[in-house]
PDB file of C-alpha atoms in Angstrom:
ATOM      1  CA  MET G 560     -24.862  -9.696  12.203  1.00  0.00           C
ATOM      2  CA  SER G 561     -22.482  -7.142  13.713  1.00  0.00           C
ATOM      3  CA  LEU G 562     -24.001  -3.663  13.892  1.00  0.00           C
ATOM      4  CA  ARG G 563     -20.527  -2.147  13.838  1.00  0.00           C
ATOM      5  CA  ALA G 564     -19.621  -4.061  10.690  1.00  0.00           C
ATOM      6  CA  LEU G 565     -22.876  -3.045   8.993  1.00  0.00           C
ATOM      7  CA  ARG G 566     -22.432   0.605   9.916  1.00  0.00           C
ATOM      8  CA  ARG G 567     -18.863   0.659   8.641  1.00  0.00           C
ATOM      9  CA  ALA G 568     -19.781  -1.260   5.497  1.00  0.00           C
ATOM     10  CA  VAL G 569     -22.422   1.335   4.625  1.00  0.00           C
ATOM     11  CA  ALA G 570     -19.990   4.160   5.315  1.00  0.00           C
ATOM     12  CA  LEU G 571     -17.315   2.456   3.217  1.00  0.00           C
ATOM     13  CA  GLY G 572     -19.684   1.873   0.304  1.00  0.00           C
ATOM     14  CA  LEU G 573     -20.869   5.476   0.294  1.00  0.00           C
ATOM     15  CA  LEU G 574     -17.317   6.773   0.484  1.00  0.00           C
ATOM     16  CA  LEU G 575     -16.147   4.577  -2.385  1.00  0.00           C
ATOM     17  CA  ILE G 576     -18.996   5.839  -4.551  1.00  0.00           C
ATOM     18  CA  PHE G 577     -18.226   9.431  -3.559  1.00  0.00           C
ATOM     19  CA  CYS G 578     -14.539   8.996  -4.351  1.00  0.00           C
ATOM     20  CA  LEU G 579     -15.297   7.446  -7.734  1.00  0.00           C
ATOM     21  CA  LEU G 580     -17.684  10.274  -8.639  1.00  0.00           C
ATOM     22  CA  ARG G 581     -15.097  12.766  -7.455  1.00  0.00           C
ATOM     23  CA  SER G 582     -12.481  11.233  -9.744  1.00  0.00           C
ATOM     24  CA  TRP G 583     -14.804  11.602 -12.748  1.00  0.00           C
ATOM     25  CA  TRP G 584     -15.529  15.217 -11.808  1.00  0.00           C
ATOM     26  CA  MET G 585     -11.825  15.902 -11.389  1.00  0.00           C
ATOM     27  CA  ARG G 586     -11.198  14.796 -14.949  1.00  0.00           C
ATOM     28  CA  LEU G 587     -13.940  17.093 -16.250  1.00  0.00           C
ATOM     29  CA  VAL G 588     -12.719  20.265 -14.549  1.00  0.00           C
ATOM     30  CA  GLY G 589      -8.951  19.986 -14.966  1.00  0.00           C
ATOM     31  CA  PRO G 590      -6.071  18.162 -16.614  1.00  0.00           C
ATOM     32  CA  ASP G 591      -6.027  14.411 -15.995  1.00  0.00           C
ATOM     33  CA  THR G 592      -2.417  14.185 -14.810  1.00  0.00           C
ATOM     34  CA  LEU G 593      -0.844  11.394 -12.797  1.00  0.00           C
ATOM     35  CA  GLU G 594       0.113  13.891 -10.092  1.00  0.00           C
ATOM     36  CA  ARG G 595      -3.517  14.961  -9.662  1.00  0.00           C
ATOM     37  CA  ARG G 596      -4.559  11.310  -9.471  1.00  0.00           C
ATOM     38  CA  ALA G 597      -2.051  10.692  -6.695  1.00  0.00           C
ATOM     39  CA  GLN G 598      -3.364  13.697  -4.749  1.00  0.00           C
ATOM     40  CA  TRP G 599      -6.945  12.477  -5.247  1.00  0.00           C
ATOM     41  CA  ASN G 600      -5.969   9.051  -3.932  1.00  0.00           C
ATOM     42  CA  HIS G 601      -4.237  10.666  -0.936  1.00  0.00           C
ATOM     43  CA  SER G 602      -7.298  12.649   0.141  1.00  0.00           C
ATOM     44  CA  CYS G 603      -9.714   9.755  -0.464  1.00  0.00           C
ATOM     45  CA  ALA G 604      -7.584   7.317   1.530  1.00  0.00           C
ATOM     46  CA  GLN G 605      -7.530   9.735   4.477  1.00  0.00           C
ATOM     47  CA  MET G 606     -11.337   9.872   4.481  1.00  0.00           C
ATOM     48  CA  VAL G 607     -11.712   6.105   4.236  1.00  0.00           C
ATOM     49  CA  ILE G 608      -9.364   5.188   7.084  1.00  0.00           C
ATOM     50  CA  ALA G 609     -11.106   7.734   9.309  1.00  0.00           C
ATOM     51  CA  ALA G 610     -14.470   6.109   8.532  1.00  0.00           C
ATOM     52  CA  LEU G 611     -13.036   2.675   9.356  1.00  0.00           C
ATOM     53  CA  GLY G 612     -11.672   3.790  12.715  1.00  0.00           C
ATOM     54  CA  ILE G 613      -8.033   3.381  11.707  1.00  0.00           C
ATOM     55  CA  ARG G 614      -5.573   5.752  13.357  1.00  0.00           C
ATOM     56  CA  LEU G 615      -2.419   6.489  11.390  1.00  0.00           C
ATOM     57  CA  LYS G 616       0.858   7.021  13.232  1.00  0.00           C
ATOM     58  CA  ILE G 617       3.902   8.059  11.203  1.00  0.00           C
ATOM     59  CA  THR G 618       7.508   7.955  12.358  1.00  0.00           C
ATOM     60  CA  GLY G 619      10.236   9.413  10.177  1.00  0.00           C
ATOM     61  CA  THR G 620       9.745  11.503   7.045  1.00  0.00           C
ATOM     62  CA  PRO G 621       7.677  10.261   4.098  1.00  0.00           C
ATOM     63  CA  PRO G 622       9.682  10.631   0.865  1.00  0.00           C
ATOM     64  CA  ASP G 623       8.640  13.217  -1.701  1.00  0.00           C
ATOM     65  CA  ARG G 624      10.133  11.315  -4.633  1.00  0.00           C
ATOM     66  CA  GLY G 625      11.894   8.088  -5.571  1.00  0.00           C
ATOM     67  CA  LEU G 626      11.086   4.449  -4.893  1.00  0.00           C
ATOM     68  CA  LEU G 627       9.307   3.443  -1.685  1.00  0.00           C
ATOM     69  CA  VAL G 628       9.360  -0.193  -0.535  1.00  0.00           C
ATOM     70  CA  ALA G 629       7.489  -1.740   2.382  1.00  0.00           C
ATOM     71  CA  ASN G 630       6.466  -5.008   3.982  1.00  0.00           C
ATOM     72  CA  HIS G 631       3.051  -6.312   3.003  1.00  0.00           C
ATOM     73  CA  LEU G 632       0.444  -7.531   5.504  1.00  0.00           C
ATOM     74  CA  SER G 633      -2.900  -6.845   3.851  1.00  0.00           C
ATOM     75  CA  TYR G 634      -4.867  -4.960   1.231  1.00  0.00           C
ATOM     76  CA  LEU G 635      -5.060  -2.304   3.960  1.00  0.00           C
ATOM     77  CA  GLU G 636      -1.662  -0.943   2.914  1.00  0.00           C
ATOM     78  CA  VAL G 637      -3.330   0.516  -0.164  1.00  0.00           C
ATOM     79  CA  LEU G 638      -5.253   2.804   2.187  1.00  0.00           C
ATOM     80  CA  ILE G 639      -2.602   3.219   4.845  1.00  0.00           C
ATOM     81  CA  PHE G 640       0.175   4.386   2.551  1.00  0.00           C
ATOM     82  CA  GLY G 641      -2.281   6.297   0.382  1.00  0.00           C
ATOM     83  CA  ALA G 642      -3.317   8.255   3.472  1.00  0.00           C
ATOM     84  CA  ALA G 643       0.288   8.788   4.578  1.00  0.00           C
ATOM     85  CA  LEU G 644       1.495  10.381   1.337  1.00  0.00           C
ATOM     86  CA  PRO G 645       0.665  10.848  -2.338  1.00  0.00           C
ATOM     87  CA  CYS G 646       2.185   7.893  -4.191  1.00  0.00           C
ATOM     88  CA  TYR G 647       1.678   5.484  -7.066  1.00  0.00           C
ATOM     89  CA  LEU G 648       1.071   1.900  -6.055  1.00  0.00           C
ATOM     90  CA  VAL G 649       2.285  -1.211  -7.838  1.00  0.00           C
ATOM     91  CA  SER G 650      -0.354  -3.887  -7.291  1.00  0.00           C
ATOM     92  CA  LYS G 651      -1.125  -7.406  -8.435  1.00  0.00           C
ATOM     93  CA  ALA G 652      -3.092  -7.603 -11.672  1.00  0.00           C
ATOM     94  CA  GLU G 653      -6.128  -9.303 -10.096  1.00  0.00           C
ATOM     95  CA  ILE G 654      -7.164  -6.127  -8.288  1.00  0.00           C
ATOM     96  CA  ALA G 655      -7.850  -4.387 -11.600  1.00  0.00           C
ATOM     97  CA  SER G 656     -10.927  -6.631 -12.041  1.00  0.00           C
ATOM     98  CA  TRP G 657     -12.358  -6.123  -8.530  1.00  0.00           C
ATOM     99  CA  GLN G 658     -15.662  -4.245  -8.305  1.00  0.00           C
ATOM    100  CA  PHE G 659     -15.278  -0.684  -7.016  1.00  0.00           C
ATOM    101  CA  PHE G 660     -11.699  -1.278  -5.897  1.00  0.00           C
ATOM    102  CA  GLY G 661     -10.425  -1.889  -9.425  1.00  0.00           C
ATOM    103  CA  PRO G 662     -11.782   1.360 -10.914  1.00  0.00           C
ATOM    104  CA  LEU G 663     -10.637   3.280  -7.850  1.00  0.00           C
ATOM    105  CA  ALA G 664      -7.143   1.820  -8.120  1.00  0.00           C
ATOM    106  CA  ARG G 665      -6.946   2.765 -11.795  1.00  0.00           C
ATOM    107  CA  ALA G 666      -8.220   6.256 -10.996  1.00  0.00           C
ATOM    108  CA  GLY G 667      -5.357   6.653  -8.514  1.00  0.00           C
ATOM    109  CA  GLY G 668      -2.709   5.777 -11.093  1.00  0.00           C
ATOM    110  CA  THR G 669      -2.002   2.248  -9.831  1.00  0.00           C
ATOM    111  CA  LEU G 670       0.324   0.082 -11.908  1.00  0.00           C
ATOM    112  CA  PHE G 671      -0.852  -3.526 -12.261  1.00  0.00           C
ATOM    113  CA  VAL G 672       1.646  -6.342 -12.624  1.00  0.00           C
ATOM    114  CA  ASP G 673       1.049  -9.994 -13.380  1.00  0.00           C
ATOM    115  CA  ARG G 674       3.768 -11.520 -11.240  1.00  0.00           C
ATOM    116  CA  GLY G 675       3.638 -14.736 -13.239  1.00  0.00           C
ATOM    117  CA  SER G 676       4.418 -12.950 -16.490  1.00  0.00           C
ATOM    118  CA  LEU G 677       7.919 -11.801 -17.378  1.00  0.00           C
ATOM    119  CA  ALA G 678       6.513  -9.521 -20.084  1.00  0.00           C
ATOM    120  CA  SER G 679       4.193  -7.831 -17.579  1.00  0.00           C
ATOM    121  CA  ALA G 680       7.007  -7.357 -15.067  1.00  0.00           C
ATOM    122  CA  GLU G 681       9.233  -5.833 -17.734  1.00  0.00           C
ATOM    123  CA  ALA G 682       6.471  -3.475 -18.908  1.00  0.00           C
ATOM    124  CA  VAL G 683       5.777  -2.301 -15.350  1.00  0.00           C
ATOM    125  CA  THR G 684       9.508  -1.854 -14.743  1.00  0.00           C
ATOM    126  CA  ARG G 685       9.674   0.478 -17.745  1.00  0.00           C
ATOM    127  CA  GLU G 686       6.648   2.427 -16.509  1.00  0.00           C
ATOM    128  CA  ILE G 687       8.175   2.745 -13.031  1.00  0.00           C
ATOM    129  CA  ALA G 688      11.302   4.190 -14.655  1.00  0.00           C
ATOM    130  CA  GLN G 689       9.177   6.890 -16.305  1.00  0.00           C
ATOM    131  CA  ARG G 690       7.260   7.753 -13.153  1.00  0.00           C
ATOM    132  CA  LEU G 691      10.399   7.958 -11.036  1.00  0.00           C
ATOM    133  CA  LYS G 692      11.342  11.013 -13.105  1.00  0.00           C
ATOM    134  CA  GLY G 693       8.400  12.872 -11.571  1.00  0.00           C
ATOM    135  CA  PRO G 694       7.683  14.331  -8.124  1.00  0.00           C
ATOM    136  CA  VAL G 695       5.556  11.471  -6.748  1.00  0.00           C
ATOM    137  CA  PRO G 696       7.057   8.319  -5.140  1.00  0.00           C
ATOM    138  CA  VAL G 697       6.317   4.857  -6.503  1.00  0.00           C
ATOM    139  CA  LEU G 698       5.425   2.267  -3.834  1.00  0.00           C
ATOM    140  CA  PHE G 699       5.790  -1.477  -4.211  1.00  0.00           C
ATOM    141  CA  PHE G 700       5.942  -4.507  -1.933  1.00  0.00           C
ATOM    142  CA  PRO G 701       9.057  -6.601  -2.679  1.00  0.00           C
ATOM    143  CA  GLU G 702       7.633  -9.666  -0.927  1.00  0.00           C
ATOM    144  CA  GLY G 703       5.208 -10.006  -3.825  1.00  0.00           C
ATOM    145  CA  THR G 704       2.351 -11.118  -1.571  1.00  0.00           C
ATOM    146  CA  SER G 705       0.990 -10.374   1.878  1.00  0.00           C
ATOM    147  CA  SER G 706       1.984 -12.358   4.975  1.00  0.00           C
ATOM    148  CA  ASP G 707       0.763 -13.000   8.517  1.00  0.00           C
ATOM    149  CA  GLY G 708       3.411 -10.638   9.904  1.00  0.00           C
ATOM    150  CA  SER G 709       5.363 -13.336  11.757  1.00  0.00           C
ATOM    151  CA  LYS G 710       8.335 -12.843   9.447  1.00  0.00           C
ATOM    152  CA  LEU G 711       9.285 -11.046   6.258  1.00  0.00           C
ATOM    153  CA  LEU G 712       9.158 -13.049   3.075  1.00  0.00           C
ATOM    154  CA  ARG G 713      12.056 -12.946   0.652  1.00  0.00           C
ATOM    155  CA  PHE G 714      12.323  -9.669  -1.270  1.00  0.00           C
ATOM    156  CA  HIS G 715      12.221  -9.871  -5.067  1.00  0.00           C
ATOM    157  CA  SER G 716      14.670  -7.481  -6.684  1.00  0.00           C
ATOM    158  CA  ARG G 717      13.404  -6.878 -10.248  1.00  0.00           C
ATOM    159  CA  LEU G 718      11.369  -3.735  -9.549  1.00  0.00           C
ATOM    160  CA  PHE G 719      14.343  -2.096  -7.825  1.00  0.00           C
ATOM    161  CA  THR G 720      16.033  -1.909 -11.242  1.00  0.00           C
ATOM    162  CA  PRO G 721      14.749   1.506 -12.419  1.00  0.00           C
ATOM    163  CA  ALA G 722      15.881   3.260  -9.243  1.00  0.00           C
ATOM    164  CA  VAL G 723      19.264   1.526  -9.260  1.00  0.00           C
ATOM    165  CA  GLU G 724      19.970   2.294 -12.907  1.00  0.00           C
ATOM    166  CA  ALA G 725      18.978   5.970 -12.567  1.00  0.00           C
ATOM    167  CA  SER G 726      20.617   6.492  -9.130  1.00  0.00           C
ATOM    168  CA  ILE G 727      17.243   7.460  -7.681  1.00  0.00           C
ATOM    169  CA  PRO G 728      16.766   7.186  -3.900  1.00  0.00           C
ATOM    170  CA  VAL G 729      15.053   4.165  -2.374  1.00  0.00           C
ATOM    171  CA  THR G 730      13.224   4.549   0.945  1.00  0.00           C
ATOM    172  CA  ALA G 731      12.302   1.600   3.154  1.00  0.00           C
ATOM    173  CA  ALA G 732       9.134   1.690   5.260  1.00  0.00           C
ATOM    174  CA  ALA G 733       7.853  -0.715   7.897  1.00  0.00           C
ATOM    175  CA  VAL G 734       4.133  -1.012   8.647  1.00  0.00           C
ATOM    176  CA  ARG G 735       2.624  -2.528  11.793  1.00  0.00           C
ATOM    177  CA  TYR G 736      -0.976  -2.918  13.004  1.00  0.00           C
ATOM    178  CA  VAL G 737      -1.822  -2.577  16.692  1.00  0.00           C
ATOM    179  CA  PRO G 738      -5.421  -3.486  17.676  1.00  0.00           C
ATOM    180  CA  ASP G 739      -6.922  -1.521  20.565  1.00  0.00           C
ATOM    181  CA  ASN G 740      -8.077  -4.688  22.332  1.00  0.00           C
ATOM    182  CA  GLY G 741      -4.558  -6.113  22.553  1.00  0.00           C
ATOM    183  CA  SER G 742      -5.187  -8.921  20.087  1.00  0.00           C
ATOM    184  CA  ALA G 743      -2.496 -10.132  17.698  1.00  0.00           C
ATOM    185  CA  GLU G 744      -1.529  -8.219  14.573  1.00  0.00           C
ATOM    186  CA  ARG G 745      -2.038 -11.481  12.696  1.00  0.00           C
ATOM    187  CA  ASN G 746      -5.811 -11.104  13.072  1.00  0.00           C
ATOM    188  CA  LEU G 747      -5.716  -8.068  10.777  1.00  0.00           C
ATOM    189  CA  CYS G 748      -3.454  -9.598   8.149  1.00  0.00           C
ATOM    190  CA  TRP G 749      -4.747 -11.048   4.886  1.00  0.00           C
ATOM    191  CA  PHE G 750      -2.701 -14.043   3.843  1.00  0.00           C
ATOM    192  CA  ASP G 751      -2.694 -17.551   2.372  1.00  0.00           C
ATOM    193  CA  ASP G 752      -6.058 -18.477   0.833  1.00  0.00           C
ATOM    194  CA  GLN G 753      -8.355 -16.208   2.864  1.00  0.00           C
ATOM    195  CA  GLU G 754     -11.342 -14.900   0.920  1.00  0.00           C
ATOM    196  CA  PHE G 755     -11.403 -11.121   0.549  1.00  0.00           C
ATOM    197  CA  LEU G 756     -15.030 -10.318   1.430  1.00  0.00           C
ATOM    198  CA  PRO G 757     -15.257 -12.507   4.581  1.00  0.00           C
ATOM    199  CA  HIS G 758     -11.969 -11.027   5.778  1.00  0.00           C
ATOM    200  CA  LEU G 759     -13.178  -7.477   5.080  1.00  0.00           C
ATOM    201  CA  TRP G 760     -16.424  -8.146   6.960  1.00  0.00           C
ATOM    202  CA  LYS G 761     -14.478  -9.470   9.943  1.00  0.00           C
ATOM    203  CA  LEU G 762     -12.262  -6.387   9.823  1.00  0.00           C
ATOM    204  CA  LEU G 763     -15.246  -4.039   9.706  1.00  0.00           C
ATOM    205  CA  GLY G 764     -16.726  -5.674  12.782  1.00  0.00           C
ATOM    206  CA  GLY G 765     -13.468  -5.813  14.695  1.00  0.00           C
ATOM    207  CA  PRO G 766     -11.833  -3.378  17.106  1.00  0.00           C
ATOM    208  CA  ASN G 767     -10.351  -0.043  16.173  1.00  0.00           C
ATOM    209  CA  PHE G 768      -6.613  -0.174  15.591  1.00  0.00           C
ATOM    210  CA  SER G 769      -3.631   1.962  14.775  1.00  0.00           C
ATOM    211  CA  ALA G 770      -1.548   1.599  11.645  1.00  0.00           C
ATOM    212  CA  GLN G 771       2.032   2.537  12.378  1.00  0.00           C
ATOM    213  CA  ILE G 772       4.435   3.393   9.554  1.00  0.00           C
ATOM    214  CA  GLU G 773       8.116   4.045  10.114  1.00  0.00           C
ATOM    215  CA  PHE G 774      10.020   5.583   7.217  1.00  0.00           C
ATOM    216  CA  GLY G 775      13.750   5.101   6.864  1.00  0.00           C
ATOM    217  CA  GLU G 776      16.249   7.410   5.199  1.00  0.00           C
ATOM    218  CA  PRO G 777      16.438   7.553   1.376  1.00  0.00           C
ATOM    219  CA  ARG G 778      19.446   5.664   0.027  1.00  0.00           C
ATOM    220  CA  ILE G 779      21.108   5.259  -3.359  1.00  0.00           C
ATOM    221  CA  TYR G 780      21.975   1.700  -4.425  1.00  0.00           C
ATOM    222  CA  THR G 781      24.174   0.473  -7.256  1.00  0.00           C
ATOM    223  CA  ASN G 782      22.913  -3.110  -7.347  1.00  0.00           C
ATOM    224  CA  ARG G 783      19.308  -4.298  -7.248  1.00  0.00           C
ATOM    225  CA  ARG G 784      20.042  -7.401  -5.144  1.00  0.00           C
ATOM    226  CA  THR G 785      21.907  -5.264  -2.643  1.00  0.00           C
ATOM    227  CA  ALA G 786      18.956  -2.871  -2.577  1.00  0.00           C
ATOM    228  CA  ALA G 787      16.574  -5.758  -1.881  1.00  0.00           C
ATOM    229  CA  ASN G 788      18.753  -7.285   0.835  1.00  0.00           C
ATOM    230  CA  GLU G 789      19.485  -4.021   2.645  1.00  0.00           C
ATOM    231  CA  THR G 790      15.897  -2.741   2.604  1.00  0.00           C
ATOM    232  CA  TYR G 791      14.805  -6.178   3.852  1.00  0.00           C
ATOM    233  CA  ALA G 792      17.188  -5.912   6.810  1.00  0.00           C
ATOM    234  CA  GLU G 793      16.134  -2.318   7.491  1.00  0.00           C
ATOM    235  CA  ILE G 794      12.415  -3.101   7.496  1.00  0.00           C
ATOM    236  CA  GLN G 795      12.915  -6.182   9.631  1.00  0.00           C
ATOM    237  CA  ALA G 796      14.874  -4.141  12.178  1.00  0.00           C
ATOM    238  CA  MET G 797      12.224  -1.400  12.259  1.00  0.00           C
ATOM    239  CA  ARG G 798       9.448  -3.915  12.831  1.00  0.00           C
ATOM    240  CA  GLU G 799      11.357  -5.681  15.591  1.00  0.00           C
ATOM    241  CA  GLN G 800      12.118  -2.404  17.315  1.00  0.00           C
ATOM    242  CA  GLY G 801       8.485  -1.329  17.058  1.00  0.00           C
ATOM    243  CA  ALA G 802       7.309  -4.606  18.585  1.00  0.00           C
ATOM    244  CA  GLN G 803       9.759  -4.239  21.474  1.00  0.00           C
ATOM    245  CA  GLN G 804       8.606  -0.691  22.172  1.00  0.00           C
ATOM    246  CA  ALA G 805       4.967  -1.835  22.247  1.00  0.00           C
ATOM    247  CA  GLU G 806       5.666  -4.447  24.951  1.00  0.00           C
TER     248      GLU G 806
END
């Protein structure tokens, strides 16, 4: 058994409990607004990535409103983007039932979508439209699932609709993981049929690494397919440039 993994697992468990208790306390002493939930998630994510030995490097300016779209490599993006800025996350419905992580996600104002259900997608699209009227960005992953990082998967365009119809800015962001020991980014990605807990245990016992996020410029789009295609190209270019600079 890896001592490093055990130490980090204990730290992670204690932090998750602390964050959950803090969310309950927050609701007792003040208004339970979505904005406060996003700020709670932001501060908790910063504590958790520090405990896991993840260094966050940000290039560009995180948006303060609008729709934020990014490539998807792992469940780690929940923490990485949460630590980078206050935001609402759109996540797959299965996470809502996970122990600890499900309640924490709900406490942070996460929107859950069943990607196999048109009714669920339409309901989440309507909720995104409401939240985009506020001061906190909404983050989603147009690929719909995480990958091994070797290439971007096709971007789905449905959830771009609220921003397009309301002429609200869309910001593209590219995330990369760089292990300290020089190993491949792929080793940190969660993809295909990997089990969550074995992957998390491997991650906890692995080397420290940096999570690098590059934010693009906010743009207004008039067509959701155009928005999907252009943010795809922008994120792909940012990831390729980042890989070249790391060589």
